[in-house]
Short mmCIF file of C-alpha atoms and ligand atoms in Angstrom, two decimals:
data_model
loop_
_atom_site.label_atom_id
_atom_site.label_comp_id
_atom_site.label_asym_id
_atom_site.label_seq_id
_atom_site.Cartn_x
_atom_site.Cartn_y
_atom_site.Cartn_z
CA MET A 1 7.97 12.56 -17.58
CA ARG A 2 7.23 11.90 -21.25
CA ALA A 3 5.90 14.64 -23.53
CA ILE A 4 5.76 15.33 -27.25
CA GLY A 5 7.00 18.67 -28.47
CA VAL A 6 9.01 20.66 -30.95
CA SER A 7 12.21 22.61 -30.44
CA GLU A 8 12.38 23.82 -34.02
CA TYR A 9 9.56 24.86 -36.31
CA SER A 10 10.08 22.71 -39.36
CA GLY A 11 6.69 21.01 -39.57
CA PRO A 12 5.23 17.74 -38.30
CA GLN A 13 8.54 15.86 -38.46
CA ALA A 14 9.89 18.10 -35.73
CA LEU A 15 7.52 16.52 -33.20
CA HIS A 16 9.49 14.20 -30.97
CA GLU A 17 9.51 12.67 -27.50
CA ILE A 18 11.03 14.78 -24.78
CA ASP A 19 11.57 14.33 -21.08
CA LEU A 20 10.16 17.15 -18.96
CA PRO A 21 9.85 17.73 -15.25
CA THR A 22 6.34 17.48 -13.80
CA GLU A 23 4.58 20.78 -13.19
CA PRO A 24 4.14 22.06 -9.62
CA LEU A 25 0.62 21.72 -8.19
CA GLY A 26 -0.87 24.82 -6.60
CA PRO A 27 -4.14 26.02 -5.06
CA GLY A 28 -7.17 25.67 -7.33
CA GLN A 29 -5.43 23.10 -9.50
CA VAL A 30 -5.53 19.38 -10.16
CA ARG A 31 -2.99 16.97 -11.61
CA VAL A 32 -4.05 14.53 -14.32
CA ARG A 33 -2.30 11.44 -15.65
CA VAL A 34 -2.99 11.98 -19.34
CA ARG A 35 -3.98 8.85 -21.27
CA ALA A 36 -5.20 10.51 -24.46
CA ALA A 37 -4.67 13.87 -26.16
CA ALA A 38 -6.63 14.92 -29.25
CA VAL A 39 -4.80 16.34 -32.28
CA ASN A 40 -6.54 19.58 -33.29
CA PRO A 41 -5.87 21.93 -36.22
CA THR A 42 -4.77 24.62 -33.78
CA ASP A 43 -1.92 22.35 -32.59
CA THR A 44 -0.30 22.89 -35.97
CA TYR A 45 0.28 26.54 -34.99
CA VAL A 46 2.60 25.40 -32.23
CA VAL A 47 4.36 22.96 -34.54
CA ASN A 48 4.88 25.44 -37.39
CA GLY A 49 5.99 28.23 -35.10
CA ALA A 50 3.04 30.60 -35.62
CA ARG A 51 2.65 30.72 -31.83
CA ASN A 52 6.30 31.64 -31.36
CA ARG A 53 5.98 35.33 -32.00
CA SER A 54 9.71 36.02 -31.75
CA GLY A 55 10.37 33.62 -34.65
CA VAL A 56 13.60 32.60 -32.92
CA PRO A 57 14.02 28.83 -32.41
CA ARG A 58 13.63 27.90 -28.78
CA GLU A 59 16.24 26.01 -26.81
CA VAL A 60 13.47 24.28 -24.92
CA ALA A 61 10.57 22.48 -26.50
CA ASP A 62 7.06 23.77 -27.09
CA VAL A 63 4.35 21.25 -26.26
CA PRO A 64 1.13 21.49 -28.30
CA GLY A 65 -2.33 20.24 -27.47
CA MET A 66 -5.62 21.50 -26.03
CA ASP A 67 -7.62 18.37 -25.12
CA ILE A 68 -6.82 15.69 -22.56
CA ALA A 69 -8.47 12.70 -20.96
CA GLY A 70 -7.06 10.47 -18.26
CA GLU A 71 -7.18 9.88 -14.52
CA LEU A 72 -7.17 12.40 -11.71
CA LEU A 73 -3.88 11.98 -9.86
CA GLU A 74 -3.89 14.70 -7.25
CA VAL A 75 -5.97 17.63 -5.96
CA GLY A 76 -4.11 20.81 -5.05
CA PRO A 77 -4.33 22.59 -1.71
CA GLU A 78 -7.43 24.74 -1.05
CA THR A 79 -9.13 23.31 -4.12
CA GLN A 80 -12.91 22.92 -4.13
CA THR A 81 -13.97 19.93 -6.20
CA ASP A 82 -16.16 16.86 -6.06
CA LEU A 83 -13.63 15.01 -8.21
CA ALA A 84 -11.79 12.16 -6.49
CA VAL A 85 -8.34 10.75 -7.14
CA GLY A 86 -8.67 7.96 -9.71
CA ASP A 87 -11.71 9.45 -11.48
CA ALA A 88 -11.73 9.28 -15.27
CA VAL A 89 -11.63 12.93 -16.32
CA MET A 90 -11.41 15.13 -19.40
CA GLY A 91 -10.06 18.63 -19.63
CA VAL A 92 -9.20 21.58 -21.81
CA VAL A 93 -5.68 23.02 -21.97
CA VAL A 94 -4.67 26.54 -22.93
CA PRO A 95 -1.19 25.75 -24.19
CA THR A 96 1.82 27.90 -23.44
CA GLY A 97 5.45 26.82 -23.76
CA GLN A 98 5.86 23.32 -22.32
CA HIS A 99 2.34 23.37 -20.89
CA GLY A 100 0.34 21.61 -23.60
CA ALA A 101 -1.86 18.54 -23.75
CA TYR A 102 0.76 16.28 -25.34
CA ARG A 103 2.26 15.26 -22.00
CA GLU A 104 1.73 12.36 -19.62
CA ASP A 105 1.27 14.49 -16.56
CA ILE A 106 -0.40 17.90 -16.55
CA VAL A 107 -1.56 20.41 -13.95
CA LEU A 108 -4.76 22.29 -14.85
CA PRO A 109 -7.11 24.75 -13.18
CA VAL A 110 -9.83 22.72 -11.47
CA GLY A 111 -12.44 24.55 -13.58
CA SER A 112 -10.95 23.07 -16.75
CA VAL A 113 -11.39 19.45 -15.66
CA VAL A 114 -14.57 17.42 -15.20
CA ARG A 115 -15.51 13.77 -15.08
CA ALA A 116 -15.39 12.09 -18.47
CA PRO A 117 -18.64 10.77 -19.90
CA ARG A 118 -19.31 7.31 -18.49
CA ASP A 119 -18.64 4.24 -20.63
CA VAL A 120 -16.40 6.00 -23.15
CA SER A 121 -12.71 5.44 -23.85
CA HIS A 122 -10.09 8.01 -22.92
CA ALA A 123 -9.64 8.65 -26.66
CA GLU A 124 -13.34 9.39 -27.11
CA ALA A 125 -13.42 11.65 -24.06
CA ALA A 126 -10.41 13.61 -25.37
CA THR A 127 -12.36 14.65 -28.48
CA LEU A 128 -14.95 16.61 -26.51
CA PRO A 129 -13.70 19.44 -24.26
CA MET A 130 -12.05 21.96 -26.56
CA ASN A 131 -14.31 21.75 -29.60
CA GLY A 132 -17.39 21.27 -27.44
CA LEU A 133 -16.61 24.47 -25.54
CA THR A 134 -15.87 26.30 -28.79
CA ALA A 135 -19.23 25.23 -30.22
CA GLN A 136 -21.00 26.39 -27.05
CA LEU A 137 -19.16 29.72 -27.12
CA ALA A 138 -19.92 30.36 -30.81
CA LEU A 139 -23.64 29.77 -30.25
CA ASP A 140 -23.61 31.76 -27.02
CA LYS A 141 -22.09 34.75 -28.81
CA LEU A 142 -24.53 34.55 -31.72
CA ALA A 143 -27.39 34.43 -29.17
CA LEU A 144 -29.98 33.33 -31.74
CA ALA A 145 -33.58 32.80 -30.70
CA PRO A 146 -35.42 29.50 -31.16
CA GLY A 147 -36.75 29.29 -34.70
CA GLU A 148 -33.91 31.36 -36.17
CA VAL A 149 -31.56 29.91 -38.77
CA VAL A 150 -27.86 29.23 -38.34
CA ALA A 151 -25.51 28.19 -41.15
CA VAL A 152 -22.45 26.05 -40.41
CA THR A 153 -19.46 25.68 -42.73
CA GLY A 154 -16.87 22.94 -42.28
CA ALA A 155 -19.81 21.02 -40.89
CA ALA A 156 -18.19 17.58 -41.24
CA GLY A 157 -15.37 18.68 -38.94
CA ALA A 158 -15.03 18.24 -35.21
CA LEU A 159 -16.41 21.70 -34.46
CA GLY A 160 -19.33 21.31 -36.86
CA GLY A 161 -20.16 17.96 -35.32
CA TYR A 162 -20.78 19.71 -32.00
CA VAL A 163 -22.25 23.01 -33.26
CA ILE A 164 -25.05 21.31 -35.18
CA PRO A 165 -26.58 19.21 -32.38
CA LEU A 166 -26.13 22.05 -29.87
CA ALA A 167 -27.90 24.42 -32.28
CA LYS A 168 -30.75 21.94 -32.74
CA ARG A 169 -31.03 21.62 -28.98
CA ALA A 170 -31.36 25.43 -28.81
CA GLY A 171 -34.32 25.25 -31.20
CA LEU A 172 -32.50 26.61 -34.25
CA THR A 173 -32.89 25.57 -37.86
CA VAL A 174 -29.51 24.42 -39.19
CA VAL A 175 -28.22 24.63 -42.74
CA ALA A 176 -24.82 22.99 -43.11
CA ASP A 177 -22.35 22.38 -45.93
CA ALA A 178 -20.89 19.03 -46.95
CA ALA A 179 -18.98 17.33 -49.70
CA GLU A 180 -21.13 14.68 -51.36
CA LYS A 181 -19.42 11.90 -49.41
CA ASP A 182 -20.19 13.64 -46.10
CA VAL A 183 -23.88 14.45 -46.65
CA GLU A 184 -25.15 11.54 -44.56
CA LEU A 185 -22.62 12.27 -41.82
CA VAL A 186 -23.70 15.90 -41.56
CA ARG A 187 -27.37 14.89 -41.62
CA SER A 188 -26.62 12.49 -38.76
CA PHE A 189 -25.52 15.48 -36.64
CA GLY A 190 -29.07 16.83 -37.06
CA ALA A 191 -28.71 19.38 -39.87
CA ASP A 192 -32.11 20.29 -41.33
CA HIS A 193 -30.62 21.26 -44.70
CA VAL A 194 -27.33 20.21 -46.31
CA VAL A 195 -25.87 22.21 -49.21
CA PRO A 196 -22.77 21.42 -51.28
CA ARG A 197 -19.61 22.89 -49.77
CA GLY A 198 -17.39 25.19 -51.78
CA ASP A 199 -16.71 28.80 -52.73
CA ASP A 200 -20.34 29.29 -53.80
CA VAL A 201 -21.80 27.97 -50.55
CA ALA A 202 -23.33 31.38 -49.74
CA ASP A 203 -25.40 31.21 -52.97
CA ARG A 204 -26.52 27.67 -52.14
CA ILE A 205 -27.65 28.84 -48.70
CA ARG A 206 -29.46 31.85 -50.22
CA ASP A 207 -31.24 29.45 -52.59
CA LEU A 208 -32.87 27.99 -49.46
CA PHE A 209 -33.11 31.19 -47.42
CA PRO A 210 -33.45 34.09 -49.89
CA ASP A 211 -33.38 36.71 -47.10
CA GLY A 212 -30.19 35.23 -45.65
CA VAL A 213 -29.61 33.33 -42.44
CA ASP A 214 -29.64 34.88 -38.96
CA GLY A 215 -26.25 33.56 -37.96
CA LEU A 216 -23.22 31.72 -39.30
CA VAL A 217 -20.48 29.62 -37.69
CA ASP A 218 -17.60 29.61 -40.18
CA GLY A 219 -15.81 26.41 -39.19
CA ALA A 220 -14.29 26.12 -42.68
CA VAL A 221 -12.64 29.56 -42.27
CA GLN A 222 -13.97 30.74 -45.62
CA GLY A 223 -14.13 34.35 -44.48
CA GLU A 224 -15.64 36.87 -46.88
CA LYS A 225 -16.67 34.10 -49.30
CA VAL A 226 -19.51 33.01 -47.01
CA LEU A 227 -20.72 36.37 -45.74
CA GLY A 228 -23.31 36.59 -48.51
CA ALA A 229 -25.25 33.83 -46.76
CA VAL A 230 -26.01 36.10 -43.80
CA LYS A 231 -28.83 38.63 -43.70
CA ASP A 232 -28.15 42.28 -42.88
CA ASP A 233 -27.46 42.70 -39.17
CA GLY A 234 -26.93 38.93 -38.85
CA GLY A 235 -24.17 37.44 -36.69
CA VAL A 236 -20.96 35.73 -37.83
CA ALA A 237 -18.88 33.59 -35.47
CA THR A 238 -15.30 33.33 -36.73
CA VAL A 239 -12.76 30.86 -35.38
CA ARG A 240 -9.45 32.42 -36.40
CA PHE A 241 -9.74 35.90 -34.93
CA TRP A 242 -11.28 37.48 -38.06
CA LYS A 243 -13.35 40.56 -37.28
CA GLY A 244 -14.80 41.01 -40.75
CA ASP A 245 -14.00 43.27 -43.66
CA GLY A 246 -16.34 46.10 -42.66
CA SER A 247 -18.14 45.89 -46.00
CA ARG A 248 -21.58 45.03 -44.62
CA GLN A 249 -23.65 45.60 -41.52
CA LEU A 250 -22.90 42.24 -39.92
CA ARG A 251 -22.06 41.51 -36.30
CA PHE A 252 -18.76 39.62 -35.99
CA TYR A 253 -17.90 37.44 -33.03
CA PRO A 254 -14.34 36.12 -33.02
CA VAL A 255 -14.50 32.97 -30.89
CA LEU A 256 -11.56 32.17 -28.64
CA VAL A 257 -12.01 29.05 -26.55
CA ALA A 258 -9.47 30.23 -23.96
CA GLU A 259 -12.15 32.67 -22.77
CA VAL A 260 -14.22 29.76 -21.47
CA ALA A 261 -11.48 27.28 -20.57
CA GLU A 262 -12.58 27.31 -16.92
CA ARG A 263 -16.33 27.02 -17.56
CA SER A 264 -16.70 23.72 -15.72
CA ASP A 265 -20.49 24.15 -15.90
CA TRP A 266 -20.29 24.06 -19.70
CA LEU A 267 -17.94 21.08 -19.57
CA GLU A 268 -20.41 19.28 -17.29
CA GLU A 269 -23.17 20.02 -19.78
CA LEU A 270 -21.06 18.59 -22.59
CA ARG A 271 -20.47 15.44 -20.54
CA GLU A 272 -24.21 15.04 -19.92
CA LEU A 273 -25.02 15.57 -23.60
CA ALA A 274 -22.45 12.98 -24.62
CA GLU A 275 -23.88 10.51 -22.10
CA ALA A 276 -27.37 11.20 -23.46
CA GLY A 277 -26.17 10.49 -27.01
CA VAL A 278 -26.86 14.07 -28.16
CA LEU A 279 -23.16 14.60 -28.92
CA GLU A 280 -21.28 11.90 -30.78
CA LEU A 281 -17.62 11.45 -29.80
CA ARG A 282 -15.83 10.72 -33.06
CA VAL A 283 -12.36 9.19 -33.07
CA ALA A 284 -10.69 8.85 -36.48
CA ASP A 285 -7.78 6.83 -35.11
CA VAL A 286 -5.75 6.31 -31.97
CA VAL A 287 -2.02 6.73 -32.58
CA PRO A 288 0.86 6.03 -30.16
CA ALA A 289 2.05 9.38 -28.82
CA LYS A 290 5.54 8.78 -30.20
CA ASP A 291 3.99 8.83 -33.70
CA ALA A 292 2.52 12.31 -33.27
CA SER A 293 4.34 13.52 -36.41
CA GLN A 294 2.40 10.98 -38.51
CA ALA A 295 -0.86 12.11 -36.95
CA HIS A 296 -0.04 15.73 -37.83
CA GLU A 297 0.79 14.77 -41.41
CA ARG A 298 -2.56 13.00 -41.71
CA LEU A 299 -4.36 16.03 -40.32
CA ALA A 300 -2.55 18.36 -42.73
CA ALA A 301 -3.50 16.16 -45.68
CA GLY A 302 -7.20 16.84 -44.98
CA GLY A 303 -10.12 14.47 -45.22
CA VAL A 304 -9.85 13.16 -41.65
CA ARG A 305 -13.32 12.63 -40.18
CA GLY A 306 -13.42 12.47 -36.41
CA ARG A 307 -10.38 13.31 -34.35
CA LEU A 308 -6.95 11.72 -34.39
CA VAL A 309 -5.97 11.00 -30.79
CA LEU A 310 -2.54 10.42 -29.27
CA ASP A 311 -2.32 7.47 -26.89
CA PHE A 312 -0.25 8.12 -23.76
CA ALA A 313 -1.21 4.82 -22.05
N1 NAP B 401 -10.62 30.03 -32.01
C1 NAP B 401 -10.80 28.93 -31.30
O1 NAP B 401 -10.84 28.97 -30.07
C2 NAP B 401 -10.98 27.62 -32.02
C3 NAP B 401 -11.35 26.49 -31.31
C4 NAP B 401 -11.59 25.29 -32.02
C5 NAP B 401 -11.39 25.26 -33.39
N2 NAP B 401 -10.96 26.38 -34.03
C6 NAP B 401 -10.77 26.38 -35.49
O2 NAP B 401 -11.99 25.99 -36.09
C7 NAP B 401 -11.71 25.37 -37.33
C8 NAP B 401 -12.48 24.06 -37.41
O3 NAP B 401 -11.96 23.18 -36.45
P1 NAP B 401 -12.25 21.63 -36.54
O4 NAP B 401 -11.62 20.99 -35.38
O5 NAP B 401 -13.68 21.40 -36.83
O6 NAP B 401 -11.42 21.24 -37.85
P2 NAP B 401 -11.62 19.94 -38.73
O7 NAP B 401 -12.12 18.81 -37.89
O8 NAP B 401 -10.37 19.78 -39.51
O9 NAP B 401 -12.82 20.35 -39.68
C9 NAP B 401 -12.73 21.33 -40.66
C10 NAP B 401 -13.68 20.91 -41.75
O10 NAP B 401 -13.75 21.94 -42.73
C11 NAP B 401 -13.64 21.32 -44.00
N3 NAP B 401 -13.18 22.29 -44.97
C12 NAP B 401 -11.93 22.69 -45.24
N4 NAP B 401 -11.94 23.62 -46.21
C13 NAP B 401 -13.24 23.79 -46.57
C14 NAP B 401 -13.90 24.60 -47.51
N5 NAP B 401 -13.23 25.46 -48.30
N6 NAP B 401 -15.23 24.52 -47.60
C15 NAP B 401 -15.94 23.69 -46.81
N7 NAP B 401 -15.36 22.87 -45.90
C16 NAP B 401 -14.03 22.94 -45.78
C17 NAP B 401 -12.69 20.18 -43.79
O11 NAP B 401 -12.79 19.22 -44.83
P3 NAP B 401 -11.48 18.46 -45.39
O12 NAP B 401 -10.98 17.59 -44.28
O13 NAP B 401 -12.05 17.67 -46.52
O14 NAP B 401 -10.51 19.51 -45.77
C18 NAP B 401 -13.21 19.65 -42.46
O15 NAP B 401 -14.30 18.79 -42.64
C19 NAP B 401 -10.19 25.19 -37.41
O16 NAP B 401 -9.66 26.23 -38.21
C20 NAP B 401 -9.76 25.35 -35.97
O17 NAP B 401 -8.44 25.82 -35.84
C21 NAP B 401 -10.77 27.56 -33.38
#
C-alpha cells in the first residue's frame, strides 16, 4: 500500500513514496480508501522531526497528515455506524508513526469519520475536518456569549476561514486581521471588521474596541504581541500549546484538536454547514501525492490561500 513519509528529518525533500502494510481493522473502527489528504502546517512537524522526541533518525518512516477524504472500504466488528461501504467520507487523523493521513488506506476510529458534504470533491472534503474541529474547539473553549467580540489573527488561513463564520453563527462580532490583498477574502468569511495584520495588530484592534475584545483566536501564532487586544479577564485560544506569559489576568486556552478527534457530532455539524454554504471549502491546489515535497515547499514559502491537497486517486 502506497504512503508518503519521511525516514530522515531533513525537510520537505525527505518526503517520498513508501510501501507499507495495511493497518489491522478492529472493533469501533472503519477502513477508508484515501483519495485526498490535506497538507497542514502541523504536518511540517513530522517532516522536520519536531514530533520525533528522541531526535534519533528512524529506520521506519513517519507518515504525516491529519485530514483525509475518500471512500469507506470496510466497517470493523462490533462497530455502530450508519455509514455504508462505498460512502464518500471525510475524517480526522491523529498521526503517530506510520499512522498519518498521507496513505492510501487508513483505519480510523468510527467517531473520526463522517459522510463528506454532498456534491464536493474529495480534495474539498479533505480541507474540512481538522481545521473545522479546531475552530469549533477554540470557540467552545472561549465560550463567548452572543454579542461579545472575538478577534482572529491569521484570518486568511484555513483555521481563520472556519473560525470566522462559526463565530458569526454563534452571534459574535468578529474583528479579523488581513494583509491588504486579503481584505476582501476575510470579509467574505463574514468578518465585521478587518484590520491590517502585523506586529501592531493589537493597537489596531484597540482602535476599534478601546476596552479590548472579549476573546481572541491567535491563528497567526503571534503570542504576546497580540495580547494587548484582549480586555482584562478575556480569553485567548492558542494553537501551539502556549499557556501565556502570566503577565496579565487573561484566561488561556491551548487548543489541541486531538481532544475532539472523535466528536462525530461536531464533524456532522461541519458537514451540514458546508452543505449549507456557511463554510467555504478552499482548495489552493491538488498535487499528486508523489509530489508531496513540492507541496510542503509551497506551504513553507507562505502566501498559500486555501489548502494544498495531495491526490491519492
Ligand atoms: N493545536 C491544534 O490542534 C491546531 C490545529 C489546527 C491548526 N493549528 C495551528 O494553527 C495555525 C493556523 O493554521 P492554518 O491551517 O490556518 O494555517 P494557514 O492556513 O497557513 O494560515 C495561517 C495564516 O496566518 C498568516 N500569518 C502568518 N504570520 C502572520 C503574522 N505575523 N500576522 C498575521 N498573519 C500571519 C498566514 O499568512 P501568510 O501565508 O501570508 O504567511 C496565513 O494566512 C498553525 O500554526 C497551525 O499549526 C493548530
